[in-house]
PDB file of N, CA, C and O in Angstrom:
ATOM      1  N   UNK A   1       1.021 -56.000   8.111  1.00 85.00           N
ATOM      2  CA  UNK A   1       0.513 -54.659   7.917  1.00 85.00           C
ATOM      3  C   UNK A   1       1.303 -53.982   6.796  1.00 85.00           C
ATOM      4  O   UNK A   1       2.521 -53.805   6.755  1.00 85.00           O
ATOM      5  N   UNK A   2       0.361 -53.631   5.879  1.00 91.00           N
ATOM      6  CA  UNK A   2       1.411 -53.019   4.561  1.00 91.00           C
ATOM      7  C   UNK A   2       1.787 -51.468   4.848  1.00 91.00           C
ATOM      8  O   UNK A   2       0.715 -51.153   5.364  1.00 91.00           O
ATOM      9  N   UNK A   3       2.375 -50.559   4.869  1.00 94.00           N
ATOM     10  CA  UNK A   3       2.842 -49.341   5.357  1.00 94.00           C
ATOM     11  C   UNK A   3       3.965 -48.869   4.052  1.00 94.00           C
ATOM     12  O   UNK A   3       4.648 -49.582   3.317  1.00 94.00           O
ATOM     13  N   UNK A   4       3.892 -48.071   4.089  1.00 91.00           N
ATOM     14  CA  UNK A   4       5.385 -47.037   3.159  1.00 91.00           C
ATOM     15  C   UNK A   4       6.159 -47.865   3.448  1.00 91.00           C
ATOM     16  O   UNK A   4       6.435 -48.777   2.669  1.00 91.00           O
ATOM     17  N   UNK A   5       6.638 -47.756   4.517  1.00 93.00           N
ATOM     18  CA  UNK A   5       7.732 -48.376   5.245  1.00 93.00           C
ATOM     19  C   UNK A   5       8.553 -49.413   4.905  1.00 93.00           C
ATOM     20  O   UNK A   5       9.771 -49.589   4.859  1.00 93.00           O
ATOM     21  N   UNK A   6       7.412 -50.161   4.641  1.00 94.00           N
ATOM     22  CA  UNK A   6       7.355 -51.876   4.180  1.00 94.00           C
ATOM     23  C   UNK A   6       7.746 -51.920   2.065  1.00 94.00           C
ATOM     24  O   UNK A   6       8.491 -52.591   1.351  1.00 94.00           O
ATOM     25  N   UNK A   7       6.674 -50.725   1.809  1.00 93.00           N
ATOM     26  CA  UNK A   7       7.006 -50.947   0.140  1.00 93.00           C
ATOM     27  C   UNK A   7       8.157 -50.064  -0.054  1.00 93.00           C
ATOM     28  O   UNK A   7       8.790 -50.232  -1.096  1.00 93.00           O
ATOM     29  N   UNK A   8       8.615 -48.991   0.904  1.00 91.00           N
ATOM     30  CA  UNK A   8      10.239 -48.476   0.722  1.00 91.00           C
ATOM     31  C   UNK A   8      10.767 -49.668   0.417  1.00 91.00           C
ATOM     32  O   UNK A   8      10.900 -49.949  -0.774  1.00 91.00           O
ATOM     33  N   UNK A   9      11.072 -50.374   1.185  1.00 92.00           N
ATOM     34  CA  UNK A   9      12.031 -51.564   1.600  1.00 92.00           C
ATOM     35  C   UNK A   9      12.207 -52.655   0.259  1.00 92.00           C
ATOM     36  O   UNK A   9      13.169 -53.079  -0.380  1.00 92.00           O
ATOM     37  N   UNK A  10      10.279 -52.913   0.205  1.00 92.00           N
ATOM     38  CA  UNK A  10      10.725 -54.098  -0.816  1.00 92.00           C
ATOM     39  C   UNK A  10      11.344 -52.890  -2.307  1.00 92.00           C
ATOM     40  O   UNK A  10      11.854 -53.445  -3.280  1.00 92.00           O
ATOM     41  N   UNK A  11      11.241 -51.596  -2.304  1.00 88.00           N
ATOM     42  CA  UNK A  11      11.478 -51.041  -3.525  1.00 88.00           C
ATOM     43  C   UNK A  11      13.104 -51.019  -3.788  1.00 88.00           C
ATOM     44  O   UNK A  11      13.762 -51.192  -4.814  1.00 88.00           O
ATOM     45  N   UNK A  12      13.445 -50.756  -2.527  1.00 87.00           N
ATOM     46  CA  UNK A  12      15.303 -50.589  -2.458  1.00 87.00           C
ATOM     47  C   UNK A  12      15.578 -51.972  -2.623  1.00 87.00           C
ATOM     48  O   UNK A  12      16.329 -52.127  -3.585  1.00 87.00           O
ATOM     49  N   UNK A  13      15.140 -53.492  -1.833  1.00 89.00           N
ATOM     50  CA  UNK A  13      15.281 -54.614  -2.398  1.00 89.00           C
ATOM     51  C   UNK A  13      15.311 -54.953  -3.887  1.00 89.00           C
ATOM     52  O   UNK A  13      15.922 -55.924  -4.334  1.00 89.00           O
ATOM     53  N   UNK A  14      14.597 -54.069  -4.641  1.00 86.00           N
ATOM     54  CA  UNK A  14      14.518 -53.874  -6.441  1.00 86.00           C
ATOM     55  C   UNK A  14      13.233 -55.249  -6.311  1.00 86.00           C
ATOM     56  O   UNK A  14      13.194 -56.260  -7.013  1.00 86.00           O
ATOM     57  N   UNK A  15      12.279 -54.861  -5.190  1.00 89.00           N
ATOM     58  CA  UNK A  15      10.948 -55.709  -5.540  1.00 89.00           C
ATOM     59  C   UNK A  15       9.594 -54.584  -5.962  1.00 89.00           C
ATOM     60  O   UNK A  15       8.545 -54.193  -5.449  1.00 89.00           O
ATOM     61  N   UNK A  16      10.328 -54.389  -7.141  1.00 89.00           N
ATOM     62  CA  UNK A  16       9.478 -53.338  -7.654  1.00 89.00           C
ATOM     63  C   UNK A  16       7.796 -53.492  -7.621  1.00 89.00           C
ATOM     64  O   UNK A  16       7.094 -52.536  -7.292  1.00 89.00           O
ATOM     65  N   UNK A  17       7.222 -54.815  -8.002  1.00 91.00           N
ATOM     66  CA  UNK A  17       5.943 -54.955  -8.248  1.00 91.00           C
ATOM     67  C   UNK A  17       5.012 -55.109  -6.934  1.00 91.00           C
ATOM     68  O   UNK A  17       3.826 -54.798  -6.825  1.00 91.00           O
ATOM     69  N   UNK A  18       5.992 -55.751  -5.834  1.00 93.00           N
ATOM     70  CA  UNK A  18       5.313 -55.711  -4.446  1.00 93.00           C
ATOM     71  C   UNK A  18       5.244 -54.416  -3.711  1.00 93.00           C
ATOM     72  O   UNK A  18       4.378 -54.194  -2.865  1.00 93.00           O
ATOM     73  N   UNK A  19       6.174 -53.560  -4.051  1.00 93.00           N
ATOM     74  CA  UNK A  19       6.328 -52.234  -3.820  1.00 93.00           C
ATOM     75  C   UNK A  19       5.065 -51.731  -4.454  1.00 93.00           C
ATOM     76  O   UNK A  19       4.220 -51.446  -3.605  1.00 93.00           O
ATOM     77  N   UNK A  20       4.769 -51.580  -5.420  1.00 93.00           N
ATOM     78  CA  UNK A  20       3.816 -50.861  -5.969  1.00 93.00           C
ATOM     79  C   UNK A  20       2.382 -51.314  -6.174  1.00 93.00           C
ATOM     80  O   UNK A  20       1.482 -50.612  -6.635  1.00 93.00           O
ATOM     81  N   UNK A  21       2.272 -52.678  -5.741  1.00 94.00           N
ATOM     82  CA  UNK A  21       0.852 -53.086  -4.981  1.00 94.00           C
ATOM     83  C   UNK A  21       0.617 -52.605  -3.700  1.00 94.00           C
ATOM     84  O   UNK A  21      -0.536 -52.525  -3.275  1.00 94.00           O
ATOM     85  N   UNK A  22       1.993 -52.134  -2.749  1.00 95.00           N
ATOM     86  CA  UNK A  22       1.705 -51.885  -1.876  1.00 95.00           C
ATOM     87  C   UNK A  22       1.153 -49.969  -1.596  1.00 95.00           C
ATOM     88  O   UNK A  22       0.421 -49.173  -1.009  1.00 95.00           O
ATOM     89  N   UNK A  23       1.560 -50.057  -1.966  1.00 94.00           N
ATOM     90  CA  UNK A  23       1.219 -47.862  -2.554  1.00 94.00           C
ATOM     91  C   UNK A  23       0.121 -48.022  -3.127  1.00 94.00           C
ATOM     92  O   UNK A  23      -0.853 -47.636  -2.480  1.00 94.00           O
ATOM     93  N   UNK A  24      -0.181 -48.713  -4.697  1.00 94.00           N
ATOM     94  CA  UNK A  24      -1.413 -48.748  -4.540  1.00 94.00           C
ATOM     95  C   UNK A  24      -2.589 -48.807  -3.822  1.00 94.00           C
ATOM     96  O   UNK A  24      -3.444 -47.921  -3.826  1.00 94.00           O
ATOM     97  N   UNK A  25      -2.658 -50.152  -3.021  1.00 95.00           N
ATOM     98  CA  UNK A  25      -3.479 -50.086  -1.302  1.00 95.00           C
ATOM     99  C   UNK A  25      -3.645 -49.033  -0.753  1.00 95.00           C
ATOM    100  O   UNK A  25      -4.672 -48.436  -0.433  1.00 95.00           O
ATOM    101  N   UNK A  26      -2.117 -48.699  -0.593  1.00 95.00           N
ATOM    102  CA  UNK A  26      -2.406 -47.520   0.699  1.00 95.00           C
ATOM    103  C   UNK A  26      -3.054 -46.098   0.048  1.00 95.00           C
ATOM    104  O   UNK A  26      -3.676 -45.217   0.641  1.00 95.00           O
ATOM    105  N   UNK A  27      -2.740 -46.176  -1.178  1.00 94.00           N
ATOM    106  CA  UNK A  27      -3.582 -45.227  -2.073  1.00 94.00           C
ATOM    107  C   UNK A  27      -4.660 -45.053  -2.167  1.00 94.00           C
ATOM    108  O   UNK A  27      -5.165 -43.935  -2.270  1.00 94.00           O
ATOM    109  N   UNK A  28      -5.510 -46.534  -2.147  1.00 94.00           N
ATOM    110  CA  UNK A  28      -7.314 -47.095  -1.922  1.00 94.00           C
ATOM    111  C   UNK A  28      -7.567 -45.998  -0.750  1.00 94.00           C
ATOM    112  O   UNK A  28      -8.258 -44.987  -0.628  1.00 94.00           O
ATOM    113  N   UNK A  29      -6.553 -46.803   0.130  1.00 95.00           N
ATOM    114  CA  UNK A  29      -7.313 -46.758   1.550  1.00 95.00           C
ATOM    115  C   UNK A  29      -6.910 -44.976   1.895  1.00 95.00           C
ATOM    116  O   UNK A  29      -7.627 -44.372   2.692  1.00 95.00           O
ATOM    117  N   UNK A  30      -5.865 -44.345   1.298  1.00 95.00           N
ATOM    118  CA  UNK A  30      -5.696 -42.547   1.648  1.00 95.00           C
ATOM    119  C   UNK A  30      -5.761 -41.652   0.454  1.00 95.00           C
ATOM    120  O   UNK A  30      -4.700 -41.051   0.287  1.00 95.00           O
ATOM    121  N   UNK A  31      -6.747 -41.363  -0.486  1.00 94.00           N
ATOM    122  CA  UNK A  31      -6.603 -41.084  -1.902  1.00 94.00           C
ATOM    123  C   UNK A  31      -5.781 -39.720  -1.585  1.00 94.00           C
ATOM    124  O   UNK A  31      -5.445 -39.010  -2.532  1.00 94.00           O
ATOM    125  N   UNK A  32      -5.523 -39.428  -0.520  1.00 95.00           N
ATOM    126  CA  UNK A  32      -4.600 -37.893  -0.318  1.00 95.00           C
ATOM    127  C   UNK A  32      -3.175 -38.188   0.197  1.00 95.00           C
ATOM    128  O   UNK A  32      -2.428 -37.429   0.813  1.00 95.00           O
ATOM    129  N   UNK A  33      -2.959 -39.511  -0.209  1.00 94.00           N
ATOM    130  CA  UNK A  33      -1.338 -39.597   0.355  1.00 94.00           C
ATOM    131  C   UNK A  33      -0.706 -39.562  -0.826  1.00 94.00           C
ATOM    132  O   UNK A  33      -0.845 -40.228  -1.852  1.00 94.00           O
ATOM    133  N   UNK A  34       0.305 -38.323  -0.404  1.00 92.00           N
ATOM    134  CA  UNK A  34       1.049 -37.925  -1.291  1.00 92.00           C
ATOM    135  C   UNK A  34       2.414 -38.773  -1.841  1.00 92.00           C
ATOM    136  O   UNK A  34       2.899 -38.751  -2.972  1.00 92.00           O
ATOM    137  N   UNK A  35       2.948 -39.670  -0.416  1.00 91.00           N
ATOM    138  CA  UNK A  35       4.033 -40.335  -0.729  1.00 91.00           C
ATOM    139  C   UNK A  35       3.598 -41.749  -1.505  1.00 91.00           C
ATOM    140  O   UNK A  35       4.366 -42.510  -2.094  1.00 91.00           O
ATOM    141  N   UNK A  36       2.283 -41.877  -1.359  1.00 92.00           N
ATOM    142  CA  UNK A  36       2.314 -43.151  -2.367  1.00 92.00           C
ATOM    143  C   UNK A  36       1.970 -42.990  -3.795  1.00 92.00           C
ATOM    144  O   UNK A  36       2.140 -43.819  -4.688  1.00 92.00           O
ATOM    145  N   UNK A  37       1.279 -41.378  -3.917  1.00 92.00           N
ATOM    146  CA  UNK A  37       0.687 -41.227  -5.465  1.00 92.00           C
ATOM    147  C   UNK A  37       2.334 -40.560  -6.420  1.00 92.00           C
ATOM    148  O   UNK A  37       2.489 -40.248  -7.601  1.00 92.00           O
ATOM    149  N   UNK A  38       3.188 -40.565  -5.377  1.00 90.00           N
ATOM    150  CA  UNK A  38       4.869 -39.909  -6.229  1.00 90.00           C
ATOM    151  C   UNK A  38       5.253 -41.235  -6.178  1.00 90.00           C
ATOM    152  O   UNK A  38       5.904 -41.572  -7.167  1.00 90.00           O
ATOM    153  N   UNK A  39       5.015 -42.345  -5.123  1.00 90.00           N
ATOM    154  CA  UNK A  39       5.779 -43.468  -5.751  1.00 90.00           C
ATOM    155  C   UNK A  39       5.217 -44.486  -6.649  1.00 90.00           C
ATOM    156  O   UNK A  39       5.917 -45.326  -7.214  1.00 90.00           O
ATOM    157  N   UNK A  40       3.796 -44.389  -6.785  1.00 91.00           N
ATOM    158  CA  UNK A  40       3.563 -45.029  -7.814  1.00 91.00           C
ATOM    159  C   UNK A  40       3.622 -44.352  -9.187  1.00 91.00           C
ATOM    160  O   UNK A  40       3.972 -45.232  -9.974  1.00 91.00           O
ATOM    161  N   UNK A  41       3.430 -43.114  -9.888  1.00 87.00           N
ATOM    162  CA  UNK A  41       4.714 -42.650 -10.701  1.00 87.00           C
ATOM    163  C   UNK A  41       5.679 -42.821 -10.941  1.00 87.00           C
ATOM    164  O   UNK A  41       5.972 -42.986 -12.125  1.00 87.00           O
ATOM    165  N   UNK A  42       6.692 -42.870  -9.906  1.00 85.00           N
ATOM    166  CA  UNK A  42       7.849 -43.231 -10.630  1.00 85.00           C
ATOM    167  C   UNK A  42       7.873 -44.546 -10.712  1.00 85.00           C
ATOM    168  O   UNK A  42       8.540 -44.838 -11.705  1.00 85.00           O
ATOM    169  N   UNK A  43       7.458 -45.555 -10.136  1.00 85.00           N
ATOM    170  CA  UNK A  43       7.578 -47.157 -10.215  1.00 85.00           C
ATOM    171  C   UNK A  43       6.840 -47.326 -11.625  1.00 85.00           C
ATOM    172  O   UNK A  43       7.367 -48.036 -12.481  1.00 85.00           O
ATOM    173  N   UNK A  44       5.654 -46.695 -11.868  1.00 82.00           N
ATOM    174  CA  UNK A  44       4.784 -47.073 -13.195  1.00 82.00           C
ATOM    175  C   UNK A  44       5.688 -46.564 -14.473  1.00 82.00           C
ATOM    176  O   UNK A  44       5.736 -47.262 -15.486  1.00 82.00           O
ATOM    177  N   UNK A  45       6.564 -45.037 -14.365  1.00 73.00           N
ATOM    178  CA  UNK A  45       7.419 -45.062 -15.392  1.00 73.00           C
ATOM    179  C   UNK A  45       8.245 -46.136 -15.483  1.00 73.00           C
ATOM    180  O   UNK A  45       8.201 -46.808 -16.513  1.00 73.00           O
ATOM    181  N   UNK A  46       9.151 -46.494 -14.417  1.00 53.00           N
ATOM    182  CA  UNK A  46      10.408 -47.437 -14.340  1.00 53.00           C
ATOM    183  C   UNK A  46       9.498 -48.763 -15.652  1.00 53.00           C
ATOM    184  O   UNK A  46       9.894 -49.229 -16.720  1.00 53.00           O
ATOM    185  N   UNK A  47       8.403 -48.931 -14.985  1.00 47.00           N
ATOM    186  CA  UNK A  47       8.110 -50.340 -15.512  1.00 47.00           C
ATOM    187  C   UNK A  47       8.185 -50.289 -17.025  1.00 47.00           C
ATOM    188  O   UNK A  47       8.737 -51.045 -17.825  1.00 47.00           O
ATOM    189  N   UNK A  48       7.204 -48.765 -17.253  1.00 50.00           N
ATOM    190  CA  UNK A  48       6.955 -48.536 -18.856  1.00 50.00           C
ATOM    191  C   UNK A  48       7.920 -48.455 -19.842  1.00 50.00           C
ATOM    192  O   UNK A  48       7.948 -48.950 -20.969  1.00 50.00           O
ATOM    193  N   UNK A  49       8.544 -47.901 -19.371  1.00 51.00           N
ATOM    194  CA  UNK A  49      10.174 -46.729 -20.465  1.00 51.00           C
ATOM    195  C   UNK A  49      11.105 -47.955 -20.104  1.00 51.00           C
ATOM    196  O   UNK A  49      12.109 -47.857 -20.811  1.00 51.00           O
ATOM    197  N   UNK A  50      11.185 -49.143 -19.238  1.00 50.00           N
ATOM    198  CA  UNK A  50      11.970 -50.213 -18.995  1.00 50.00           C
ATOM    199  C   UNK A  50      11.859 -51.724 -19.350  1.00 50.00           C
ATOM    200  O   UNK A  50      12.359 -52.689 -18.771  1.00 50.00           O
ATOM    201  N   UNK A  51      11.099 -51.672 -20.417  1.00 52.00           N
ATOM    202  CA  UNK A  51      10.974 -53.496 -20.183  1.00 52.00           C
ATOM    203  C   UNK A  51      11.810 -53.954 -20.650  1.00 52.00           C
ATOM    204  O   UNK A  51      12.113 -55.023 -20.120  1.00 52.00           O
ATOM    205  N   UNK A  52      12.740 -53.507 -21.915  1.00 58.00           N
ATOM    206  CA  UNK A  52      13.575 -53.773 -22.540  1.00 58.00           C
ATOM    207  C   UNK A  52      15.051 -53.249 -21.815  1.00 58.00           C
ATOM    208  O   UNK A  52      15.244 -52.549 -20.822  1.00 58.00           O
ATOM    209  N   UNK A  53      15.868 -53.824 -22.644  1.00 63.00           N
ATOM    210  CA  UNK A  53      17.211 -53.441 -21.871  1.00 63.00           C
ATOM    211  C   UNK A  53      17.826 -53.181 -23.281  1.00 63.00           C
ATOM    212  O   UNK A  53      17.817 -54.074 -24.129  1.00 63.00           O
ATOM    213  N   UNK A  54      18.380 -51.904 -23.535  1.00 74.00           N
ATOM    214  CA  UNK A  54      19.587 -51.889 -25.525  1.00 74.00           C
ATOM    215  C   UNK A  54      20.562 -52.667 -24.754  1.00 74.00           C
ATOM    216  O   UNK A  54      20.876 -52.300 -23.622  1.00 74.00           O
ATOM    217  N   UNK A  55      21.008 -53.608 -25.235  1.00 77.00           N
ATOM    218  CA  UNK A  55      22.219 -54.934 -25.065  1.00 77.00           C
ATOM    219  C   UNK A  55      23.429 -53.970 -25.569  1.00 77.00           C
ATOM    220  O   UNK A  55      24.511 -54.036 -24.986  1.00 77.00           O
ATOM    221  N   UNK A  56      23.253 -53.140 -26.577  1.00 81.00           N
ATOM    222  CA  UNK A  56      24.349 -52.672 -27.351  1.00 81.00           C
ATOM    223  C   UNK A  56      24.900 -51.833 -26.589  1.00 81.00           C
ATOM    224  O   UNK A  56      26.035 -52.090 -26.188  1.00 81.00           O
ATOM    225  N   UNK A  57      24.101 -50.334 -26.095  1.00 79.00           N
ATOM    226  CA  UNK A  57      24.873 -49.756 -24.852  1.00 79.00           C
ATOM    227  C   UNK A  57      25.352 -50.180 -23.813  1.00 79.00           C
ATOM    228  O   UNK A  57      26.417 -49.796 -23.329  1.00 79.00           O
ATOM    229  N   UNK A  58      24.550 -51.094 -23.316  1.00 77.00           N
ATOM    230  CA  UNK A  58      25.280 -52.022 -22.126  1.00 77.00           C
ATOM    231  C   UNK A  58      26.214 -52.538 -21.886  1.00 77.00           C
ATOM    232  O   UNK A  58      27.130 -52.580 -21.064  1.00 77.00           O
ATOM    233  N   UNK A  59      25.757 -53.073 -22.996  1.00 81.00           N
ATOM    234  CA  UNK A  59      27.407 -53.486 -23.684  1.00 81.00           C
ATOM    235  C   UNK A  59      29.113 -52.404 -23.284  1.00 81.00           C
ATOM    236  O   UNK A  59      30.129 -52.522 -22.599  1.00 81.00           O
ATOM    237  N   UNK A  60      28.408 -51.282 -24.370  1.00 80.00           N
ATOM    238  CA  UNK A  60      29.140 -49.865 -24.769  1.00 80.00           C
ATOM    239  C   UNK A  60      29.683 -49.220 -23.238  1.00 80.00           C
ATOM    240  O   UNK A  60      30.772 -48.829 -22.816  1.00 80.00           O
ATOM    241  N   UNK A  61      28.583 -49.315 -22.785  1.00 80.00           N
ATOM    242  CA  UNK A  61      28.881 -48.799 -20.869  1.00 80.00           C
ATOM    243  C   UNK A  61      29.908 -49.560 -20.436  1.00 80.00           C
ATOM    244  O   UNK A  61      30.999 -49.013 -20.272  1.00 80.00           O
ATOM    245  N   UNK A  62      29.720 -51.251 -20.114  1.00 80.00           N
ATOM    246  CA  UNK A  62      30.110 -51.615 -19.416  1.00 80.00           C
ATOM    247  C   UNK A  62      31.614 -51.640 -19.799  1.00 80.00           C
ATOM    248  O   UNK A  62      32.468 -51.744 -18.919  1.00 80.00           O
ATOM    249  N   UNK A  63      31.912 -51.552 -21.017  1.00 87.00           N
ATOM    250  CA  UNK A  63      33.596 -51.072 -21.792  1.00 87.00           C
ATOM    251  C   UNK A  63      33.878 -49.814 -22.235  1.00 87.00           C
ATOM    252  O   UNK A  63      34.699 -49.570 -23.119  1.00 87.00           O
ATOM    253  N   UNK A  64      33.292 -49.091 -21.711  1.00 85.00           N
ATOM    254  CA  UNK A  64      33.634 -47.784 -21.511  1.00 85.00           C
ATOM    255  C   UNK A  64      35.157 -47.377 -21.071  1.00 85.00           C
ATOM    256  O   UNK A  64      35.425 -47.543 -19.881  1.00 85.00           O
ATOM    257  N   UNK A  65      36.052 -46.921 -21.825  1.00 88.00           N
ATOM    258  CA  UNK A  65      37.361 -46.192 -21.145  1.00 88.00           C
ATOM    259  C   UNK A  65      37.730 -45.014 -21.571  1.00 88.00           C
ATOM    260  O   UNK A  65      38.857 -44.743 -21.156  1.00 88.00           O
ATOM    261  N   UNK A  66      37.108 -43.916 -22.442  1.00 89.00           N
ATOM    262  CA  UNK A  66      37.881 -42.787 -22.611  1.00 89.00           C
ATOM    263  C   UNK A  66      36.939 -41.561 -22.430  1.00 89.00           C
ATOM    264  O   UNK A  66      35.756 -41.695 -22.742  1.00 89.00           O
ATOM    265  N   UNK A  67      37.277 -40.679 -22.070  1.00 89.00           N
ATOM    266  CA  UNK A  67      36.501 -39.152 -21.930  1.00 89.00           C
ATOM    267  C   UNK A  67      35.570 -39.184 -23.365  1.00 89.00           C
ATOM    268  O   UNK A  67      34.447 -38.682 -23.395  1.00 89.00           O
ATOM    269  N   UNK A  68      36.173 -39.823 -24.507  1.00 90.00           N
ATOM    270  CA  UNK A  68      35.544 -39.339 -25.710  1.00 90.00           C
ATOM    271  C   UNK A  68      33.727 -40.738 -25.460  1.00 90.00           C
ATOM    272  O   UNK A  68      32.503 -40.640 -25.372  1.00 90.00           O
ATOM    273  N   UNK A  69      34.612 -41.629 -25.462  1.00 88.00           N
ATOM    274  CA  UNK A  69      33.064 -42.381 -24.975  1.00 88.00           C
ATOM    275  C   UNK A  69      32.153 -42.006 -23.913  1.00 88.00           C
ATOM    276  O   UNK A  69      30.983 -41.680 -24.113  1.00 88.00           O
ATOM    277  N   UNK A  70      32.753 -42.062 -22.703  1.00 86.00           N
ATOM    278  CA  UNK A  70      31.939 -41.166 -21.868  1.00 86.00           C
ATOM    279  C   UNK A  70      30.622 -40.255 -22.255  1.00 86.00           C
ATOM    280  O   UNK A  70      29.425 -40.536 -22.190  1.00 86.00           O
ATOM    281  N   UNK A  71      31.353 -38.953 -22.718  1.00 89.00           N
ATOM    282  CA  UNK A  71      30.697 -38.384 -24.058  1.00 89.00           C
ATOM    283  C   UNK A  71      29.160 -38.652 -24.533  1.00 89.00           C
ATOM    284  O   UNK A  71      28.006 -38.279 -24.324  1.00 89.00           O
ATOM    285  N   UNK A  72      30.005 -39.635 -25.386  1.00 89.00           N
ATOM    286  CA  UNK A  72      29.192 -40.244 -26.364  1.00 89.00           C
ATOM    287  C   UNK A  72      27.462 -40.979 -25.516  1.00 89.00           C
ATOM    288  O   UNK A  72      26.285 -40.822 -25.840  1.00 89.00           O
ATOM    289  N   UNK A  73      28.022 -41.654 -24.540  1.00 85.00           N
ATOM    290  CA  UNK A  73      26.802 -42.864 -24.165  1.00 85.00           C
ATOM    291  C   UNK A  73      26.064 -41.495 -22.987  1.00 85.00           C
ATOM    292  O   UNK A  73      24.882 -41.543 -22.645  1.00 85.00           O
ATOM    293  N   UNK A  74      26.963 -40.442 -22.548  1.00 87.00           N
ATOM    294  CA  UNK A  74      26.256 -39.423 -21.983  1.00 87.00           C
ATOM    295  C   UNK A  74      25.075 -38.577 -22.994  1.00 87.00           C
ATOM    296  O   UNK A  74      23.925 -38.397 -22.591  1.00 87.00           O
ATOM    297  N   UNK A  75      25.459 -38.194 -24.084  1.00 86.00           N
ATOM    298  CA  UNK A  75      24.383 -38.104 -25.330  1.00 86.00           C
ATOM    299  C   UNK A  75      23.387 -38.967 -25.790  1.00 86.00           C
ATOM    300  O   UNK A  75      22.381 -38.635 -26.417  1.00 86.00           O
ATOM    301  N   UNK A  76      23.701 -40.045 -25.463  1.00 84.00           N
ATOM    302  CA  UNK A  76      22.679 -40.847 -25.395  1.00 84.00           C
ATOM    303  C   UNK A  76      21.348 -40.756 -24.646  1.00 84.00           C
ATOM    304  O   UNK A  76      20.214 -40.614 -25.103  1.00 84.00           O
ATOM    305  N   UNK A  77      21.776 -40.875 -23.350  1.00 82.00           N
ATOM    306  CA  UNK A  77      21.215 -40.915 -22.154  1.00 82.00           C
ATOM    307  C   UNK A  77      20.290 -39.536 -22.724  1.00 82.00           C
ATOM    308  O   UNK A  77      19.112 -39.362 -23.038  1.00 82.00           O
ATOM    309  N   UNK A  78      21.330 -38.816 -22.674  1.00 83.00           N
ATOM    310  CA  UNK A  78      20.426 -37.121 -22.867  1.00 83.00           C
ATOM    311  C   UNK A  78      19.248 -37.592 -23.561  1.00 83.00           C
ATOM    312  O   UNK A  78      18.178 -37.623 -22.952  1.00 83.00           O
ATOM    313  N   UNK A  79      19.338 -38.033 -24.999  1.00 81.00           N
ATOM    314  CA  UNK A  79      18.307 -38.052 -25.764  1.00 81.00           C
ATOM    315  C   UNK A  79      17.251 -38.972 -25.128  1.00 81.00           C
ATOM    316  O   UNK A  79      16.151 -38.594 -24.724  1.00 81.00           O
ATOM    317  N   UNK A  80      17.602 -39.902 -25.101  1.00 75.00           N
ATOM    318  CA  UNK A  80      16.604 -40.704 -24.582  1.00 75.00           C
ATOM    319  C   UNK A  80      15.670 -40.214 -23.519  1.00 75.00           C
ATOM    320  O   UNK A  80      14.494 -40.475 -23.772  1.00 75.00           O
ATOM    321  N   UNK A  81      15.851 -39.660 -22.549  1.00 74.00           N
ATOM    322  CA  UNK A  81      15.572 -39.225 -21.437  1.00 74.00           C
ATOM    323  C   UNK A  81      14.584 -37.599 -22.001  1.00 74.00           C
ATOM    324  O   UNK A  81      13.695 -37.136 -21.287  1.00 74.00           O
ATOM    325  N   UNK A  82      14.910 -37.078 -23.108  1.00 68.00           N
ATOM    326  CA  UNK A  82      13.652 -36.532 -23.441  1.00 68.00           C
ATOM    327  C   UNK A  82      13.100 -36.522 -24.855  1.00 68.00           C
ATOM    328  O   UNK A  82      11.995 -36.031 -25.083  1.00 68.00           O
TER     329      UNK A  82
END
């Protein structure tokens, strides 16, 4: 039986795509459920604005040590994000 419940779970597992077949469904079957038309939004952004990964910040993050970098990859984020 597919339920919220069930695509919470696989979503926190990071099974993003079974998660969001599953909201979809329940979407078919309740076009007024609200918790599956907010989670398929945010799962459909995650997918879009995410396929790629910048290697270079990742990089930059994951050696991150001073207030001044911090900073820096925090400005990042900013921009990107709008």
């Amino acid at each position: 039986m597919k339920t919220l419940t069930l695509a919470s779970i696989y979503e926190l597992q990071g099974l993003k795509n079974e998660a969001l077949d599953i909201y979809k469904e329940l979407l078919r079957e309740n076009p007024d459920n609200k918790e599956a038309k907010i989670a398929i939004k945010r799962l459909s952004g995650i997918r879009k604005k995410y396929l790629g990964v910048d290697e270079e910040m990742k990089k930059f993050f994951l050696t991150m040590n001073s207030e001044v970098e911090f900073l820096e990859f925090e400005r990042w984020l900013v921009k990107l994000w709008n």
